[in-house]
Amino acid sequence: MSAATDAAQTAAPAGPGSSVGQSVRDSLVIARRNLIRMRRIPEMLLFGVIQPVMFVVLFTYVFGGSISIGGSTDPQLYKEFLMAGIFAQTVTFATAGAGAGIADDMHKGLIDRFRSLPMARGAVLTGRTIADLVQTTVTIVVLAGVALIVGWRAHENIGKVLCGFLLLLLLGYAFSWIGALIGLSVRTPEAATSGGLIWLFPLTFISNAFVPVTGMPTFLQHVAEWNPFSATVAGARELFGNTMPGVPKTVTGAWPMEHPVWASLIWSVLIIAVFRTLAVRKYRSAAA
C-alpha cells in the first residue's frame, strides 16, 4: 500500500470532533507521509546537507583571511561572524525544496487525490511545511557539528544557544510558506525550484550574513538592515554570543538591528500569517 493511500485512510475522520483538532490530525498525517518519503529517498536529505557544508568550508577557508571584521582579518573572528549567516541561509534555502515538493505533488496528481478526501483544506500544506521543518532541523544539527569542527564556538549558555537555533528554524518555517505559495503557482517542479531561489540570492547577500553592512553603499545599508533575514542573523549572533567587537549593531539607526531578536520574531510571525493565508487561499481556489 502506498504512502498516499495510507495518508488517505488515516486522514478520514473517525468521528465528530472540533475543526481545529481535525486540522491538527490531518496535518500530522500529511507530515508523516512526507517524512516516510524522505526516509525512503535518503538522497533528498543527503544533498540538502552537502550544500551548506560546502558553503561553510568554502567561506571559512577561501574568504576567512580576507574579510575585515571590526578592523581585523583574523580568520577565527570571521568564523564566528559567518556561522549565523550560514545557518540562516541554510534554513531559508530549504524554501526552494518545499516549493518543488508541492509542485511535484501537483504535477503527479497527488494533490488532487488529497482534495477528494474529507480533510482540512490547509492540512496538506501545513503537513508539508512541518515535514520540511523536520528535515531542516536535521540539516542544522549536522551543520552545527561541521561548524564546531572548523572552529566556530558559541559563547553563551546552552539555553540561549538553543533559542538562537529556534529563532533560525522559525524563519525557515516562515519562508517555507513562501515556497508553498510558489509551488502552488507554477506548473512544474523545475519552475518552483527556480522561482524559489531567484529571490533568495539577493535577500541573503544584501544582508549582514557574510560581510558587515558598513562597506555597502548607503541605500543598500538601509535595505540590508530592514531585511528580515538580517534581523534573524543578528538575533542568532546575539544569542550565540558571536557579536563582534568594533562592528556596530546598526549604521542607519534601524530598529530591527537594535532589537534583532524581537524583530526576527515579528518578521517570522508576520510572514507566516500572510503567506499561509495566501497559500491556503490559492489551494482552495485551485480545488474549486
mmCIF file of C-alpha atoms in Angstrom:
data_model
loop_
_atom_site.group_PDB
_atom_site.id
_atom_site.type_symbol
_atom_site.label_atom_id
_atom_site.label_comp_id
_atom_site.label_asym_id
_atom_site.label_seq_id
_atom_site.Cartn_x
_atom_site.Cartn_y
_atom_site.Cartn_z
ATOM 1 C CA MET A 1 0.000 0.000 0.000
ATOM 2 C CA SER A 2 1.390 3.406 -0.967
ATOM 3 C CA ALA A 3 2.125 6.242 1.437
ATOM 4 C CA ALA A 4 -0.565 8.324 -0.279
ATOM 5 C CA THR A 5 -3.144 5.582 0.322
ATOM 6 C CA ASP A 6 -2.068 5.272 3.947
ATOM 7 C CA ALA A 7 -2.462 9.023 4.351
ATOM 8 C CA ALA A 8 -5.871 8.921 2.690
ATOM 9 C CA GLN A 9 -7.164 6.218 5.015
ATOM 10 C CA THR A 10 -5.770 7.828 8.141
ATOM 11 C CA ALA A 11 -6.987 11.288 7.159
ATOM 12 C CA ALA A 12 -10.616 10.211 7.007
ATOM 13 C CA PRO A 13 -12.370 11.437 10.137
ATOM 14 C CA ALA A 14 -13.266 8.687 12.588
ATOM 15 C CA GLY A 15 -15.969 10.633 14.361
ATOM 16 C CA PRO A 16 -17.101 14.061 15.456
ATOM 17 C CA GLY A 17 -14.521 16.479 16.706
ATOM 18 C CA SER A 18 -13.533 20.086 16.611
ATOM 19 C CA SER A 19 -12.359 21.560 13.318
ATOM 20 C CA VAL A 20 -9.077 22.565 14.952
ATOM 21 C CA GLY A 21 -8.476 19.044 16.240
ATOM 22 C CA GLN A 22 -9.305 17.580 12.843
ATOM 23 C CA SER A 23 -6.956 20.017 11.132
ATOM 24 C CA VAL A 24 -4.117 19.085 13.513
ATOM 25 C CA ARG A 25 -4.669 15.358 12.955
ATOM 26 C CA ASP A 26 -4.806 15.759 9.179
ATOM 27 C CA SER A 27 -1.676 17.920 9.163
ATOM 28 C CA LEU A 28 0.249 15.326 11.179
ATOM 29 C CA VAL A 29 -0.855 12.583 8.793
ATOM 30 C CA ILE A 30 0.455 14.537 5.804
ATOM 31 C CA ALA A 31 3.671 15.354 7.677
ATOM 32 C CA ARG A 32 4.145 11.649 8.420
ATOM 33 C CA ARG A 33 3.605 10.814 4.747
ATOM 34 C CA ASN A 34 6.322 13.263 3.701
ATOM 35 C CA LEU A 35 8.739 12.075 6.388
ATOM 36 C CA ILE A 36 8.280 8.468 5.235
ATOM 37 C CA ARG A 37 9.079 9.624 1.719
ATOM 38 C CA MET A 38 12.274 11.298 2.935
ATOM 39 C CA ARG A 39 13.291 8.106 4.727
ATOM 40 C CA ARG A 40 12.746 6.069 1.578
ATOM 41 C CA ILE A 41 14.696 8.547 -0.550
ATOM 42 C CA PRO A 42 17.683 9.385 1.701
ATOM 43 C CA GLU A 43 19.499 11.288 -1.061
ATOM 44 C CA MET A 44 16.975 14.110 -0.518
ATOM 45 C CA LEU A 45 18.428 14.678 2.948
ATOM 46 C CA LEU A 46 21.994 13.918 1.864
ATOM 47 C CA PHE A 47 22.077 16.556 -0.870
ATOM 48 C CA GLY A 48 20.333 19.010 1.458
ATOM 49 C CA VAL A 49 23.227 18.620 3.914
ATOM 50 C CA ILE A 50 26.091 18.672 1.393
ATOM 51 C CA GLN A 51 25.384 22.156 0.015
ATOM 52 C CA PRO A 52 25.527 24.078 3.335
ATOM 53 C CA VAL A 53 28.598 22.091 4.412
ATOM 54 C CA MET A 54 30.292 23.211 1.179
ATOM 55 C CA PHE A 55 29.362 26.826 1.969
ATOM 56 C CA VAL A 56 30.896 26.516 5.447
ATOM 57 C CA VAL A 57 34.167 25.111 4.131
ATOM 58 C CA LEU A 58 34.448 27.492 1.156
ATOM 59 C CA PHE A 59 33.598 30.683 3.050
ATOM 60 C CA THR A 60 35.750 29.718 6.036
ATOM 61 C CA TYR A 61 38.911 28.829 4.155
ATOM 62 C CA VAL A 62 38.584 30.961 0.997
ATOM 63 C CA PHE A 63 37.324 34.234 2.487
ATOM 64 C CA GLY A 64 38.281 33.751 6.127
ATOM 65 C CA GLY A 65 41.578 35.621 5.984
ATOM 66 C CA SER A 66 40.473 38.297 3.510
ATOM 67 C CA ILE A 67 37.398 39.922 5.039
ATOM 68 C CA SER A 68 37.900 42.514 7.754
ATOM 69 C CA ILE A 69 35.678 42.163 10.830
ATOM 70 C CA GLY A 70 35.944 45.117 13.190
ATOM 71 C CA GLY A 71 39.266 46.097 11.590
ATOM 72 C CA SER A 72 40.771 42.613 11.925
ATOM 73 C CA THR A 73 41.280 39.886 9.319
ATOM 74 C CA ASP A 74 41.679 37.174 11.965
ATOM 75 C CA PRO A 75 40.095 34.017 10.435
ATOM 76 C CA GLN A 76 38.683 32.983 13.816
ATOM 77 C CA LEU A 77 36.699 36.215 14.091
ATOM 78 C CA TYR A 78 35.258 35.644 10.626
ATOM 79 C CA LYS A 79 34.224 32.080 11.534
ATOM 80 C CA GLU A 80 32.200 33.359 14.479
ATOM 81 C CA PHE A 81 30.765 36.179 12.379
ATOM 82 C CA LEU A 82 29.925 33.861 9.468
ATOM 83 C CA MET A 83 28.177 30.891 11.023
ATOM 84 C CA ALA A 84 24.909 32.587 11.990
ATOM 85 C CA GLY A 85 24.661 33.725 8.375
ATOM 86 C CA ILE A 86 25.317 30.220 7.028
ATOM 87 C CA PHE A 87 22.729 28.741 9.400
ATOM 88 C CA ALA A 88 20.172 31.335 8.278
ATOM 89 C CA GLN A 89 20.986 30.769 4.616
ATOM 90 C CA THR A 90 20.501 27.019 5.082
ATOM 91 C CA VAL A 91 17.044 27.300 6.644
ATOM 92 C CA THR A 92 15.857 29.786 4.022
ATOM 93 C CA PHE A 93 17.222 27.891 1.014
ATOM 94 C CA ALA A 94 15.026 24.971 2.096
ATOM 95 C CA THR A 95 12.206 27.142 0.704
ATOM 96 C CA ALA A 96 13.064 26.046 -2.826
ATOM 97 C CA GLY A 97 12.764 22.393 -1.840
ATOM 98 C CA ALA A 98 9.370 22.992 -0.222
ATOM 99 C CA GLY A 99 8.051 24.675 -3.346
ATOM 100 C CA ALA A 100 9.456 21.987 -5.640
ATOM 101 C CA GLY A 101 7.932 19.225 -3.499
ATOM 102 C CA ILE A 102 4.458 20.750 -3.621
ATOM 103 C CA ALA A 103 4.766 21.437 -7.355
ATOM 104 C CA ASP A 104 5.822 17.800 -7.872
ATOM 105 C CA ASP A 105 2.789 16.542 -5.945
ATOM 106 C CA MET A 106 0.589 18.826 -8.038
ATOM 107 C CA HIS A 107 2.205 17.599 -11.261
ATOM 108 C CA LYS A 108 1.691 13.931 -10.332
ATOM 109 C CA GLY A 109 -1.940 14.464 -9.343
ATOM 110 C CA LEU A 110 -1.382 13.569 -5.692
ATOM 111 C CA ILE A 111 -2.801 16.886 -4.501
ATOM 112 C CA ASP A 112 -5.992 16.182 -6.463
ATOM 113 C CA ARG A 113 -6.362 12.903 -4.571
ATOM 114 C CA PHE A 114 -5.984 14.678 -1.260
ATOM 115 C CA ARG A 115 -8.597 17.225 -2.321
ATOM 116 C CA SER A 116 -11.159 14.451 -2.696
ATOM 117 C CA LEU A 117 -10.765 13.454 0.951
ATOM 118 C CA PRO A 118 -12.817 14.811 3.882
ATOM 119 C CA MET A 119 -9.850 16.631 5.371
ATOM 120 C CA ALA A 120 -8.990 20.185 6.377
ATOM 121 C CA ARG A 121 -8.021 22.253 3.348
ATOM 122 C CA GLY A 122 -4.884 23.686 4.914
ATOM 123 C CA ALA A 123 -3.681 20.316 6.233
ATOM 124 C CA VAL A 124 -1.850 19.320 3.043
ATOM 125 C CA LEU A 125 0.259 22.470 3.112
ATOM 126 C CA THR A 126 0.732 22.521 6.881
ATOM 127 C CA GLY A 127 1.834 18.886 6.899
ATOM 128 C CA ARG A 128 4.287 19.542 4.098
ATOM 129 C CA THR A 129 5.831 22.546 5.861
ATOM 130 C CA ILE A 130 6.118 20.604 9.148
ATOM 131 C CA ALA A 131 7.949 17.777 7.372
ATOM 132 C CA ASP A 132 10.283 20.296 5.725
ATOM 133 C CA LEU A 133 10.948 21.819 9.147
ATOM 134 C CA VAL A 134 11.987 18.404 10.492
ATOM 135 C CA GLN A 135 14.354 17.915 7.553
ATOM 136 C CA THR A 136 15.811 21.392 8.056
ATOM 137 C CA THR A 137 16.343 20.662 11.756
ATOM 138 C CA VAL A 138 18.376 17.557 10.911
ATOM 139 C CA THR A 139 20.432 19.588 8.433
ATOM 140 C CA ILE A 140 21.123 22.300 11.020
ATOM 141 C CA VAL A 141 22.264 19.722 13.600
ATOM 142 C CA VAL A 142 24.760 18.264 11.108
ATOM 143 C CA LEU A 143 25.864 21.740 10.041
ATOM 144 C CA ALA A 144 26.447 22.812 13.650
ATOM 145 C CA GLY A 145 28.734 19.805 14.089
ATOM 146 C CA VAL A 146 30.716 20.785 10.988
ATOM 147 C CA ALA A 147 30.919 24.384 12.252
ATOM 148 C CA LEU A 148 32.407 23.179 15.532
ATOM 149 C CA ILE A 149 34.958 21.114 13.616
ATOM 150 C CA VAL A 150 36.154 24.117 11.568
ATOM 151 C CA GLY A 151 36.489 26.254 14.699
ATOM 152 C CA TRP A 152 33.181 28.028 15.345
ATOM 153 C CA ARG A 153 32.289 28.499 19.004
ATOM 154 C CA ALA A 154 29.252 29.855 20.853
ATOM 155 C CA HIS A 155 29.928 31.907 23.976
ATOM 156 C CA GLU A 156 26.545 31.896 25.705
ATOM 157 C CA ASN A 157 24.818 29.290 27.867
ATOM 158 C CA ILE A 158 23.054 26.324 26.285
ATOM 159 C CA GLY A 159 19.615 27.895 26.763
ATOM 160 C CA LYS A 160 20.467 30.965 24.714
ATOM 161 C CA VAL A 161 22.201 28.873 22.056
ATOM 162 C CA LEU A 162 19.113 26.674 21.666
ATOM 163 C CA CYS A 163 16.951 29.800 21.450
ATOM 164 C CA GLY A 164 19.229 31.023 18.663
ATOM 165 C CA PHE A 165 18.644 27.834 16.686
ATOM 166 C CA LEU A 166 14.888 28.022 17.337
ATOM 167 C CA LEU A 167 14.892 31.582 16.017
ATOM 168 C CA LEU A 168 16.583 30.350 12.834
ATOM 169 C CA LEU A 169 14.155 27.442 12.418
ATOM 170 C CA LEU A 170 11.183 29.759 12.884
ATOM 171 C CA LEU A 171 12.417 31.888 9.997
ATOM 172 C CA GLY A 172 12.905 28.738 7.908
ATOM 173 C CA TYR A 173 9.343 27.627 8.688
ATOM 174 C CA ALA A 174 8.032 31.069 7.771
ATOM 175 C CA PHE A 175 9.857 31.021 4.444
ATOM 176 C CA SER A 176 8.570 27.509 3.696
ATOM 177 C CA TRP A 177 5.109 29.078 3.344
ATOM 178 C CA ILE A 178 6.505 31.351 0.650
ATOM 179 C CA GLY A 179 7.809 28.198 -1.025
ATOM 180 C CA ALA A 180 4.384 26.583 -0.697
ATOM 181 C CA LEU A 181 2.744 29.526 -2.434
ATOM 182 C CA ILE A 182 5.315 29.396 -5.238
ATOM 183 C CA GLY A 183 4.820 25.634 -5.605
ATOM 184 C CA LEU A 184 1.064 26.110 -5.998
ATOM 185 C CA SER A 185 1.530 28.928 -8.509
ATOM 186 C CA VAL A 186 3.768 27.202 -11.093
ATOM 187 C CA ARG A 187 3.306 24.205 -13.361
ATOM 188 C CA THR A 188 6.491 22.175 -12.863
ATOM 189 C CA PRO A 189 8.932 21.341 -10.028
ATOM 190 C CA GLU A 190 11.755 22.877 -12.092
ATOM 191 C CA ALA A 191 9.933 26.195 -12.242
ATOM 192 C CA ALA A 192 9.287 26.014 -8.495
ATOM 193 C CA THR A 193 12.986 25.453 -7.806
ATOM 194 C CA SER A 194 13.988 28.410 -9.998
ATOM 195 C CA GLY A 195 11.248 30.614 -8.564
ATOM 196 C CA GLY A 196 12.234 29.623 -5.044
ATOM 197 C CA LEU A 197 15.882 30.575 -5.496
ATOM 198 C CA ILE A 198 15.793 33.662 -7.717
ATOM 199 C CA TRP A 199 14.627 35.974 -4.913
ATOM 200 C CA LEU A 200 16.609 34.244 -2.159
ATOM 201 C CA PHE A 201 20.027 35.194 -3.514
ATOM 202 C CA PRO A 202 19.540 38.985 -3.261
ATOM 203 C CA LEU A 203 17.718 38.541 0.062
ATOM 204 C CA THR A 204 20.625 36.642 1.616
ATOM 205 C CA PHE A 205 23.504 38.573 0.075
ATOM 206 C CA ILE A 206 22.075 42.082 0.642
ATOM 207 C CA SER A 207 22.277 41.457 4.361
ATOM 208 C CA ASN A 208 24.678 41.248 7.263
ATOM 209 C CA ALA A 209 25.165 37.484 6.829
ATOM 210 C CA PHE A 210 28.556 37.324 5.119
ATOM 211 C CA VAL A 211 30.055 40.816 5.414
ATOM 212 C CA PRO A 212 29.389 43.815 7.678
ATOM 213 C CA VAL A 213 26.974 46.299 6.134
ATOM 214 C CA THR A 214 29.395 49.173 6.845
ATOM 215 C CA GLY A 215 31.095 48.649 3.481
ATOM 216 C CA MET A 216 27.863 48.795 1.456
ATOM 217 C CA PRO A 217 26.518 51.874 -0.349
ATOM 218 C CA THR A 218 24.179 53.909 1.846
ATOM 219 C CA PHE A 219 20.944 52.853 0.140
ATOM 220 C CA LEU A 220 21.910 49.166 0.430
ATOM 221 C CA GLN A 221 22.700 49.649 4.114
ATOM 222 C CA HIS A 222 19.077 50.656 4.691
ATOM 223 C CA VAL A 223 17.811 47.676 2.674
ATOM 224 C CA ALA A 224 20.118 45.262 4.498
ATOM 225 C CA GLU A 225 19.215 46.482 7.981
ATOM 226 C CA TRP A 226 15.451 46.237 7.355
ATOM 227 C CA ASN A 227 15.846 42.824 5.756
ATOM 228 C CA PRO A 228 14.092 40.108 7.864
ATOM 229 C CA PHE A 229 16.996 37.800 7.048
ATOM 230 C CA SER A 230 19.439 40.298 8.600
ATOM 231 C CA ALA A 231 17.320 40.554 11.749
ATOM 232 C CA THR A 232 17.446 36.786 12.232
ATOM 233 C CA VAL A 233 21.191 36.629 11.593
ATOM 234 C CA ALA A 234 21.823 39.452 14.077
ATOM 235 C CA GLY A 235 19.475 37.848 16.620
ATOM 236 C CA ALA A 236 21.221 34.483 16.295
ATOM 237 C CA ARG A 237 24.645 36.118 16.706
ATOM 238 C CA GLU A 238 23.426 37.835 19.842
ATOM 239 C CA LEU A 239 22.060 34.588 21.303
ATOM 240 C CA PHE A 240 25.208 32.659 20.334
ATOM 241 C CA GLY A 241 27.473 35.327 21.826
ATOM 242 C CA ASN A 242 29.051 35.961 18.426
ATOM 243 C CA THR A 243 28.643 39.735 18.298
ATOM 244 C CA MET A 244 31.882 41.255 17.042
ATOM 245 C CA PRO A 245 33.856 43.980 18.850
ATOM 246 C CA GLY A 246 34.237 47.003 16.612
ATOM 247 C CA VAL A 247 31.212 46.106 14.479
ATOM 248 C CA PRO A 248 28.282 48.429 15.312
ATOM 249 C CA LYS A 249 24.805 46.968 15.741
ATOM 250 C CA THR A 250 23.441 49.393 13.171
ATOM 251 C CA VAL A 251 24.841 52.066 10.882
ATOM 252 C CA THR A 252 21.485 53.548 9.862
ATOM 253 C CA GLY A 253 19.711 53.506 13.239
ATOM 254 C CA ALA A 254 17.327 50.773 12.064
ATOM 255 C CA TRP A 255 15.088 49.429 14.859
ATOM 256 C CA PRO A 256 15.435 45.758 13.749
ATOM 257 C CA MET A 257 19.194 45.912 14.261
ATOM 258 C CA GLU A 258 18.816 47.495 17.698
ATOM 259 C CA HIS A 259 16.380 44.749 18.774
ATOM 260 C CA PRO A 260 17.185 41.845 16.428
ATOM 261 C CA VAL A 261 15.593 39.003 18.417
ATOM 262 C CA TRP A 262 12.248 40.759 18.700
ATOM 263 C CA ALA A 263 12.461 41.967 15.118
ATOM 264 C CA SER A 264 13.135 38.433 13.877
ATOM 265 C CA LEU A 265 10.154 37.058 15.817
ATOM 266 C CA ILE A 266 7.880 39.784 14.459
ATOM 267 C CA TRP A 267 9.074 39.269 10.867
ATOM 268 C CA SER A 268 8.651 35.477 11.072
ATOM 269 C CA VAL A 269 5.153 35.616 12.575
ATOM 270 C CA LEU A 270 4.106 38.230 10.009
ATOM 271 C CA ILE A 271 5.451 36.162 7.101
ATOM 272 C CA ILE A 272 3.648 33.040 8.375
ATOM 273 C CA ALA A 273 0.366 34.923 8.817
ATOM 274 C CA VAL A 274 0.474 36.498 5.352
ATOM 275 C CA PHE A 275 1.839 33.659 3.241
ATOM 276 C CA ARG A 276 -0.048 30.861 4.967
ATOM 277 C CA THR A 277 -3.259 32.751 4.273
ATOM 278 C CA LEU A 278 -2.294 33.297 0.622
ATOM 279 C CA ALA A 279 -1.133 29.694 0.134
ATOM 280 C CA VAL A 280 -4.286 28.155 1.642
ATOM 281 C CA ARG A 281 -6.439 30.523 -0.419
ATOM 282 C CA LYS A 282 -4.523 29.505 -3.546
ATOM 283 C CA TYR A 283 -5.023 25.838 -2.671
ATOM 284 C CA ARG A 284 -8.761 26.331 -2.147
ATOM 285 C CA SER A 285 -9.234 28.296 -5.370
ATOM 286 C CA ALA A 286 -7.371 25.637 -7.333
ATOM 287 C CA ALA A 287 -9.578 22.969 -5.782
ATOM 288 C CA ALA A 288 -12.811 24.793 -6.578
#
